[in-house]
Amino acid sequence: MSIPRPTATNVSELVNGSSGKKLNKTKMGSCTDRISALYSPKVGGLANGLSYKPWIEDGTQKIDELTKKPLTLQDKMERKWGLEPGFLTNRAWMNGDSLDEEKMTYYQKKYWSLNDGSTVFDTSNMDEELGYYMLLDSKLVANSEKEWRDHKWPDAKFYISLENEEDELKASKARSKAAAKALIVNPDFSLNMQQKFVHILGLAQTTVSLTPDAIFNVLDNYIDSTTFTPGSNIEKFNELAENLKTPHGRERIEARHLLKRALDSRIIFEKQGGYFWPRPEGQITLGENYSEAIEYLLDPKKEVMVEDMHAELKLKGF
């Protein structure tokens, strides 16, 4: 289990002496964050990963030899660890229930500790094996670092670390940066388009003149300094680069660049997320947000207005 943030005690920075890799590991019991089974309307109780899942062996659900009732993973774990039937019930605590821990069920009072970095669960230990099953069904836990980074679990604060996933992610990140750098040295990526990228990405004002070398260096540094969190440099660059692949995408780049020029020259202004164009005949609202403003500039019915904006820019020397 991993918590996606650096540890305050720098445990996450410790490295293996031979490989140089960060260890990012700590044993259960020396942890700070706590997690427990949460109520799930879908299962009608606590999401413990056991009580509502069939016990499958050889492709079929196990049946109790005496009662002939189908068995669940709860039954399996209770038998494995020598527990009374029903001990691992996922019944949620309700108003009126006792707060006396001796009268509460296992999952009503149990929590698991997670440390910054990675927490190793030893499934030869009962509590840790039960915790692992619970984590698999928790909305607070993504099934992998990749799924966490891809926002497939919007409520996730933790993710399950998979073997070799770190190397795979590093390779993926390296390939992403390499592809971006390949674009900026591609002869088909014109100087004019490079300059538009610099402006749209907010790396320079359209009112500032940059040399070809400066434009290249700005883009190169932008890619080099990227993180890989949501909204990162590489994510913004690749999203913009994707528009180069289609005529409509290129039109969108032109619209975004026009909006940037109009903002820098103060022909239009942005206020509380909206974009407004003061005109002699009255103020025009381009959009209540950035996307709406771009759609306004792309609307064929607004072609005359777009031409007027270009003319106004020309009068201002832009």
mmCIF file of N, CA, C and O in Angstrom, residues 180-247:
data_model
loop_
_atom_site.group_PDB
_atom_site.id
_atom_site.type_symbol
_atom_site.label_atom_id
_atom_site.label_comp_id
_atom_site.label_asym_id
_atom_site.label_seq_id
_atom_site.Cartn_x
_atom_site.Cartn_y
_atom_site.Cartn_z
ATOM 1 N N ALA A 180 7.424 14.274 -26.633
ATOM 2 C CA ALA A 180 7.246 15.727 -26.657
ATOM 3 C C ALA A 180 8.488 16.413 -27.219
ATOM 4 O O ALA A 180 8.395 17.345 -28.026
ATOM 5 N N LYS A 181 9.653 15.930 -26.816
ATOM 6 C CA LYS A 181 10.896 16.536 -27.307
ATOM 7 C C LYS A 181 11.099 16.244 -28.791
ATOM 8 O O LYS A 181 11.681 17.059 -29.520
ATOM 9 N N ALA A 182 10.623 15.079 -29.228
ATOM 10 C CA ALA A 182 10.744 14.749 -30.648
ATOM 11 C C ALA A 182 9.931 15.726 -31.493
ATOM 12 O O ALA A 182 10.324 16.068 -32.614
ATOM 13 N N LEU A 183 8.805 16.175 -30.952
ATOM 14 C CA LEU A 183 7.963 17.115 -31.699
ATOM 15 C C LEU A 183 8.664 18.455 -31.891
ATOM 16 O O LEU A 183 8.644 19.019 -32.988
ATOM 17 N N ILE A 184 9.310 18.958 -30.840
ATOM 18 C CA ILE A 184 9.877 20.308 -30.958
ATOM 19 C C ILE A 184 11.123 20.351 -31.843
ATOM 20 O O ILE A 184 11.574 21.439 -32.214
ATOM 21 N N VAL A 185 11.680 19.178 -32.179
ATOM 22 C CA VAL A 185 12.811 19.158 -33.120
ATOM 23 C C VAL A 185 12.372 18.670 -34.500
ATOM 24 O O VAL A 185 13.186 18.590 -35.421
ATOM 25 N N ASN A 186 11.088 18.364 -34.634
ATOM 26 C CA ASN A 186 10.556 17.906 -35.925
ATOM 27 C C ASN A 186 10.506 19.085 -36.901
ATOM 28 O O ASN A 186 9.934 20.127 -36.591
ATOM 29 N N PRO A 187 11.102 18.937 -38.089
ATOM 30 C CA PRO A 187 11.095 20.038 -39.065
ATOM 31 C C PRO A 187 9.689 20.507 -39.435
ATOM 32 O O PRO A 187 9.499 21.663 -39.823
ATOM 33 N N ASP A 188 8.698 19.602 -39.329
ATOM 34 C CA ASP A 188 7.323 19.981 -39.658
ATOM 35 C C ASP A 188 6.681 20.856 -38.584
ATOM 36 O O ASP A 188 5.619 21.441 -38.809
ATOM 37 N N PHE A 189 7.311 20.909 -37.424
ATOM 38 C CA PHE A 189 6.805 21.752 -36.338
ATOM 39 C C PHE A 189 7.408 23.142 -36.530
ATOM 40 O O PHE A 189 8.472 23.449 -36.018
ATOM 41 N N SER A 190 6.709 23.959 -37.292
ATOM 42 C CA SER A 190 7.255 25.244 -37.737
ATOM 43 C C SER A 190 7.550 26.186 -36.574
ATOM 44 O O SER A 190 6.989 26.051 -35.478
ATOM 45 N N LEU A 191 8.417 27.143 -36.858
ATOM 46 C CA LEU A 191 8.750 28.147 -35.852
ATOM 47 C C LEU A 191 7.505 28.919 -35.424
ATOM 48 O O LEU A 191 7.320 29.226 -34.241
ATOM 49 N N ASN A 192 6.637 29.198 -36.395
ATOM 50 C CA ASN A 192 5.395 29.912 -36.094
ATOM 51 C C ASN A 192 4.532 29.119 -35.118
ATOM 52 O O ASN A 192 3.977 29.668 -34.159
ATOM 53 N N MET A 193 4.446 27.799 -35.343
ATOM 54 C CA MET A 193 3.639 26.965 -34.452
ATOM 55 C C MET A 193 4.317 26.817 -33.093
ATOM 56 O O MET A 193 3.646 26.802 -32.052
ATOM 57 N N GLN A 194 5.632 26.710 -33.076
ATOM 58 C CA GLN A 194 6.353 26.654 -31.798
ATOM 59 C C GLN A 194 6.041 27.895 -30.958
ATOM 60 O O GLN A 194 5.806 27.808 -29.752
ATOM 61 N N GLN A 195 6.032 29.029 -31.627
ATOM 62 C CA GLN A 195 5.763 30.284 -30.933
ATOM 63 C C GLN A 195 4.343 30.302 -30.366
ATOM 64 O O GLN A 195 4.110 30.773 -29.240
ATOM 65 N N LYS A 196 3.403 29.759 -31.129
ATOM 66 C CA LYS A 196 2.020 29.697 -30.645
ATOM 67 C C LYS A 196 1.911 28.790 -29.422
ATOM 68 O O LYS A 196 1.160 29.087 -28.484
ATOM 69 N N PHE A 197 2.662 27.701 -29.424
ATOM 70 C CA PHE A 197 2.676 26.817 -28.255
ATOM 71 C C PHE A 197 3.186 27.579 -27.031
ATOM 72 O O PHE A 197 2.620 27.471 -25.938
ATOM 73 N N VAL A 198 4.267 28.325 -27.215
ATOM 74 C CA VAL A 198 4.840 29.100 -26.109
ATOM 75 C C VAL A 198 3.804 30.061 -25.542
ATOM 76 O O VAL A 198 3.646 30.188 -24.324
ATOM 77 N N HIS A 199 3.058 30.713 -26.428
ATOM 78 C CA HIS A 199 2.059 31.690 -25.984
ATOM 79 C C HIS A 199 0.871 31.013 -25.304
ATOM 80 O O HIS A 199 0.440 31.423 -24.221
ATOM 81 N N ILE A 200 0.332 29.977 -25.944
ATOM 82 C CA ILE A 200 -0.863 29.314 -25.409
ATOM 83 C C ILE A 200 -0.574 28.669 -24.057
ATOM 84 O O ILE A 200 -1.419 28.680 -23.152
ATOM 85 N N LEU A 201 0.627 28.116 -23.906
ATOM 86 C CA LEU A 201 1.001 27.472 -22.643
ATOM 87 C C LEU A 201 1.354 28.489 -21.560
ATOM 88 O O LEU A 201 1.664 28.112 -20.428
ATOM 89 N N GLY A 202 1.301 29.768 -21.929
ATOM 90 C CA GLY A 202 1.546 30.818 -20.942
ATOM 91 C C GLY A 202 3.003 31.002 -20.582
ATOM 92 O O GLY A 202 3.323 31.498 -19.499
ATOM 93 N N LEU A 203 3.903 30.624 -21.502
ATOM 94 C CA LEU A 203 5.332 30.713 -21.215
ATOM 95 C C LEU A 203 5.917 32.066 -21.594
ATOM 96 O O LEU A 203 7.047 32.380 -21.215
ATOM 97 N N ALA A 204 5.168 32.839 -22.360
ATOM 98 C CA ALA A 204 5.607 34.186 -22.736
ATOM 99 C C ALA A 204 4.403 34.976 -23.230
ATOM 100 O O ALA A 204 3.435 34.398 -23.739
ATOM 101 N N GLN A 205 4.461 36.279 -23.070
ATOM 102 C CA GLN A 205 3.419 37.154 -23.593
ATOM 103 C C GLN A 205 3.553 37.253 -25.113
ATOM 104 O O GLN A 205 4.663 37.198 -25.655
ATOM 105 N N THR A 206 2.434 37.412 -25.786
ATOM 106 C CA THR A 206 2.483 37.568 -27.243
ATOM 107 C C THR A 206 3.083 38.918 -27.632
ATOM 108 O O THR A 206 3.442 39.130 -28.785
ATOM 109 N N THR A 207 3.188 39.804 -26.665
ATOM 110 C CA THR A 207 3.772 41.129 -26.927
ATOM 111 C C THR A 207 5.296 41.105 -26.864
ATOM 112 O O THR A 207 5.945 42.100 -27.181
ATOM 113 N N VAL A 208 5.866 39.968 -26.444
ATOM 114 C CA VAL A 208 7.318 39.845 -26.301
ATOM 115 C C VAL A 208 7.895 39.112 -27.508
ATOM 116 O O VAL A 208 7.385 38.069 -27.919
ATOM 117 N N SER A 209 8.964 39.659 -28.066
ATOM 118 C CA SER A 209 9.622 39.036 -29.216
ATOM 119 C C SER A 209 10.695 38.062 -28.729
ATOM 120 O O SER A 209 11.536 38.415 -27.893
ATOM 121 N N LEU A 210 10.638 36.825 -29.230
ATOM 122 C CA LEU A 210 11.609 35.805 -28.848
ATOM 123 C C LEU A 210 12.367 35.313 -30.073
ATOM 124 O O LEU A 210 11.788 35.160 -31.150
ATOM 125 N N THR A 211 13.644 35.030 -29.902
ATOM 126 C CA THR A 211 14.437 34.464 -30.990
ATOM 127 C C THR A 211 14.073 32.989 -31.150
ATOM 128 O O THR A 211 13.539 32.365 -30.225
ATOM 129 N N PRO A 212 14.373 32.398 -32.306
ATOM 130 C CA PRO A 212 14.105 30.962 -32.493
ATOM 131 C C PRO A 212 14.748 30.099 -31.407
ATOM 132 O O PRO A 212 14.135 29.144 -30.918
ATOM 133 N N ASP A 213 15.984 30.431 -31.032
ATOM 134 C CA ASP A 213 16.659 29.651 -29.989
ATOM 135 C C ASP A 213 15.947 29.795 -28.644
ATOM 136 O O ASP A 213 15.823 28.826 -27.889
ATOM 137 N N ALA A 214 15.487 31.001 -28.356
ATOM 138 C CA ALA A 214 14.787 31.231 -27.091
ATOM 139 C C ALA A 214 13.478 30.451 -27.058
ATOM 140 O O ALA A 214 13.111 29.871 -26.027
ATOM 141 N N ILE A 215 12.771 30.416 -28.181
ATOM 142 C CA ILE A 215 11.513 29.667 -28.260
ATOM 143 C C ILE A 215 11.761 28.185 -28.002
ATOM 144 O O ILE A 215 11.050 27.541 -27.222
ATOM 145 N N PHE A 216 12.800 27.652 -28.655
ATOM 146 C CA PHE A 216 13.130 26.236 -28.463
ATOM 147 C C PHE A 216 13.491 25.956 -27.005
ATOM 148 O O PHE A 216 13.024 24.987 -26.408
ATOM 149 N N ASN A 217 14.328 26.809 -26.433
ATOM 150 C CA ASN A 217 14.779 26.593 -25.054
ATOM 151 C C ASN A 217 13.629 26.662 -24.059
ATOM 152 O O ASN A 217 13.585 25.896 -23.088
ATOM 153 N N VAL A 218 12.699 27.577 -24.296
ATOM 154 C CA VAL A 218 11.546 27.706 -23.397
ATOM 155 C C VAL A 218 10.718 26.420 -23.417
ATOM 156 O O VAL A 218 10.322 25.901 -22.366
ATOM 157 N N LEU A 219 10.461 25.890 -24.612
ATOM 158 C CA LEU A 219 9.682 24.652 -24.723
ATOM 159 C C LEU A 219 10.448 23.466 -24.140
ATOM 160 O O LEU A 219 9.874 22.619 -23.450
ATOM 161 N N ASP A 220 11.743 23.406 -24.423
ATOM 162 C CA ASP A 220 12.568 22.303 -23.926
ATOM 163 C C ASP A 220 12.597 22.301 -22.398
ATOM 164 O O ASP A 220 12.447 21.250 -21.761
ATOM 165 N N ASN A 221 12.768 23.467 -21.802
ATOM 166 C CA ASN A 221 12.786 23.565 -20.336
ATOM 167 C C ASN A 221 11.421 23.237 -19.739
ATOM 168 O O ASN A 221 11.326 22.648 -18.658
ATOM 169 N N TYR A 222 10.371 23.631 -20.445
ATOM 170 C CA TYR A 222 9.005 23.358 -19.982
ATOM 171 C C TYR A 222 8.772 21.853 -19.890
ATOM 172 O O TYR A 222 8.202 21.350 -18.913
ATOM 173 N N ILE A 223 9.234 21.128 -20.894
ATOM 174 C CA ILE A 223 9.082 19.667 -20.901
ATOM 175 C C ILE A 223 9.977 19.035 -19.842
ATOM 176 O O ILE A 223 9.564 18.138 -19.101
ATOM 177 N N ASP A 224 11.215 19.506 -19.756
ATOM 178 C CA ASP A 224 12.171 18.940 -18.797
ATOM 179 C C ASP A 224 11.719 19.103 -17.351
ATOM 180 O O ASP A 224 11.960 18.231 -16.514
ATOM 181 N N SER A 225 11.072 20.217 -17.056
ATOM 182 C CA SER A 225 10.710 20.520 -15.663
ATOM 183 C C SER A 225 9.355 19.954 -15.262
ATOM 184 O O SER A 225 8.851 20.257 -14.184
ATOM 185 N N THR A 226 8.772 19.123 -16.120
ATOM 186 C CA THR A 226 7.429 18.620 -15.834
ATOM 187 C C THR A 226 7.390 17.673 -14.647
ATOM 188 O O THR A 226 8.356 16.970 -14.353
ATOM 189 N N THR A 227 6.259 17.689 -13.974
ATOM 190 C CA THR A 227 5.925 16.620 -13.036
ATOM 191 C C THR A 227 5.001 15.679 -13.802
ATOM 192 O O THR A 227 4.803 15.845 -15.003
ATOM 193 N N PHE A 228 4.432 14.707 -13.118
ATOM 194 C CA PHE A 228 3.482 13.817 -13.792
ATOM 195 C C PHE A 228 2.189 13.722 -12.990
ATOM 196 O O PHE A 228 1.514 12.704 -12.982
ATOM 197 N N THR A 229 1.869 14.823 -12.339
ATOM 198 C CA THR A 229 0.616 14.927 -11.605
ATOM 199 C C THR A 229 -0.425 15.573 -12.516
ATOM 200 O O THR A 229 -0.074 16.130 -13.562
ATOM 201 N N PRO A 230 -1.710 15.513 -12.148
ATOM 202 C CA PRO A 230 -2.746 16.132 -12.983
ATOM 203 C C PRO A 230 -2.448 17.603 -13.262
ATOM 204 O O PRO A 230 -2.052 18.350 -12.377
ATOM 205 N N GLY A 231 -2.622 18.008 -14.528
ATOM 206 C CA GLY A 231 -2.366 19.386 -14.910
ATOM 207 C C GLY A 231 -0.898 19.711 -15.098
ATOM 208 O O GLY A 231 -0.509 20.881 -15.121
ATOM 209 N N SER A 232 -0.059 18.675 -15.253
ATOM 210 C CA SER A 232 1.384 18.881 -15.388
ATOM 211 C C SER A 232 1.736 19.495 -16.739
ATOM 212 O O SER A 232 0.924 19.538 -17.665
ATOM 213 N N ASN A 233 2.978 19.952 -16.849
ATOM 214 C CA ASN A 233 3.462 20.534 -18.105
ATOM 215 C C ASN A 233 3.294 19.564 -19.267
ATOM 216 O O ASN A 233 2.829 19.940 -20.348
ATOM 217 N N ILE A 234 3.693 18.317 -19.049
ATOM 218 C CA ILE A 234 3.654 17.344 -20.137
ATOM 219 C C ILE A 234 2.219 17.048 -20.555
ATOM 220 O O ILE A 234 1.925 16.838 -21.739
ATOM 221 N N GLU A 235 1.303 17.056 -19.596
ATOM 222 C CA GLU A 235 -0.108 16.818 -19.911
ATOM 223 C C GLU A 235 -0.661 17.959 -20.765
ATOM 224 O O GLU A 235 -1.357 17.724 -21.762
ATOM 225 N N LYS A 236 -0.325 19.195 -20.403
ATOM 226 C CA LYS A 236 -0.792 20.356 -21.166
ATOM 227 C C LYS A 236 -0.166 20.386 -22.560
ATOM 228 O O LYS A 236 -0.837 20.688 -23.549
ATOM 229 N N PHE A 237 1.121 20.071 -22.626
ATOM 230 C CA PHE A 237 1.815 20.082 -23.918
ATOM 231 C C PHE A 237 1.227 19.023 -24.849
ATOM 232 O O PHE A 237 0.935 19.292 -26.019
ATOM 233 N N ASN A 238 1.050 17.812 -24.339
ATOM 234 C CA ASN A 238 0.532 16.724 -25.171
ATOM 235 C C ASN A 238 -0.909 16.973 -25.607
ATOM 236 O O ASN A 238 -1.303 16.610 -26.717
ATOM 237 N N GLU A 239 -1.688 17.584 -24.721
ATOM 238 C CA GLU A 239 -3.077 17.910 -25.078
ATOM 239 C C GLU A 239 -3.101 18.910 -26.230
ATOM 240 O O GLU A 239 -3.896 18.790 -27.162
ATOM 241 N N LEU A 240 -2.195 19.881 -26.176
ATOM 242 C CA LEU A 240 -2.114 20.875 -27.246
ATOM 243 C C LEU A 240 -1.580 20.242 -28.530
ATOM 244 O O LEU A 240 -2.085 20.500 -29.630
ATOM 245 N N ALA A 241 -0.568 19.390 -28.388
ATOM 246 C CA ALA A 241 0.035 18.733 -29.551
ATOM 247 C C ALA A 241 -0.958 17.818 -30.261
ATOM 248 O O ALA A 241 -0.900 17.649 -31.488
ATOM 249 N N GLU A 242 -1.874 17.237 -29.505
ATOM 250 C CA GLU A 242 -2.883 16.352 -30.093
ATOM 251 C C GLU A 242 -3.722 17.096 -31.131
ATOM 252 O O GLU A 242 -4.186 16.506 -32.112
ATOM 253 N N ASN A 243 -3.886 18.404 -30.938
ATOM 254 C CA ASN A 243 -4.683 19.209 -31.866
ATOM 255 C C ASN A 243 -4.029 19.356 -33.236
ATOM 256 O O ASN A 243 -4.698 19.715 -34.208
ATOM 257 N N LEU A 244 -2.730 19.092 -33.308
ATOM 258 C CA LEU A 244 -2.026 19.217 -34.589
ATOM 259 C C LEU A 244 -2.434 18.126 -35.578
ATOM 260 O O LEU A 244 -2.177 18.250 -36.776
ATOM 261 N N LYS A 245 -3.076 17.085 -35.089
ATOM 262 C CA LYS A 245 -3.352 15.914 -35.920
ATOM 263 C C LYS A 245 -4.569 16.071 -36.831
ATOM 264 O O LYS A 245 -4.749 15.281 -37.761
ATOM 265 N N THR A 246 -5.415 17.069 -36.558
ATOM 266 C CA THR A 246 -6.635 17.228 -37.354
ATOM 267 C C THR A 246 -6.831 18.690 -37.748
ATOM 268 O O THR A 246 -6.374 19.597 -37.035
ATOM 269 N N PRO A 247 -7.526 18.935 -38.856
ATOM 270 C CA PRO A 247 -7.818 20.327 -39.254
ATOM 271 C C PRO A 247 -8.593 21.081 -38.174
ATOM 272 O O PRO A 247 -8.297 22.245 -37.897
#
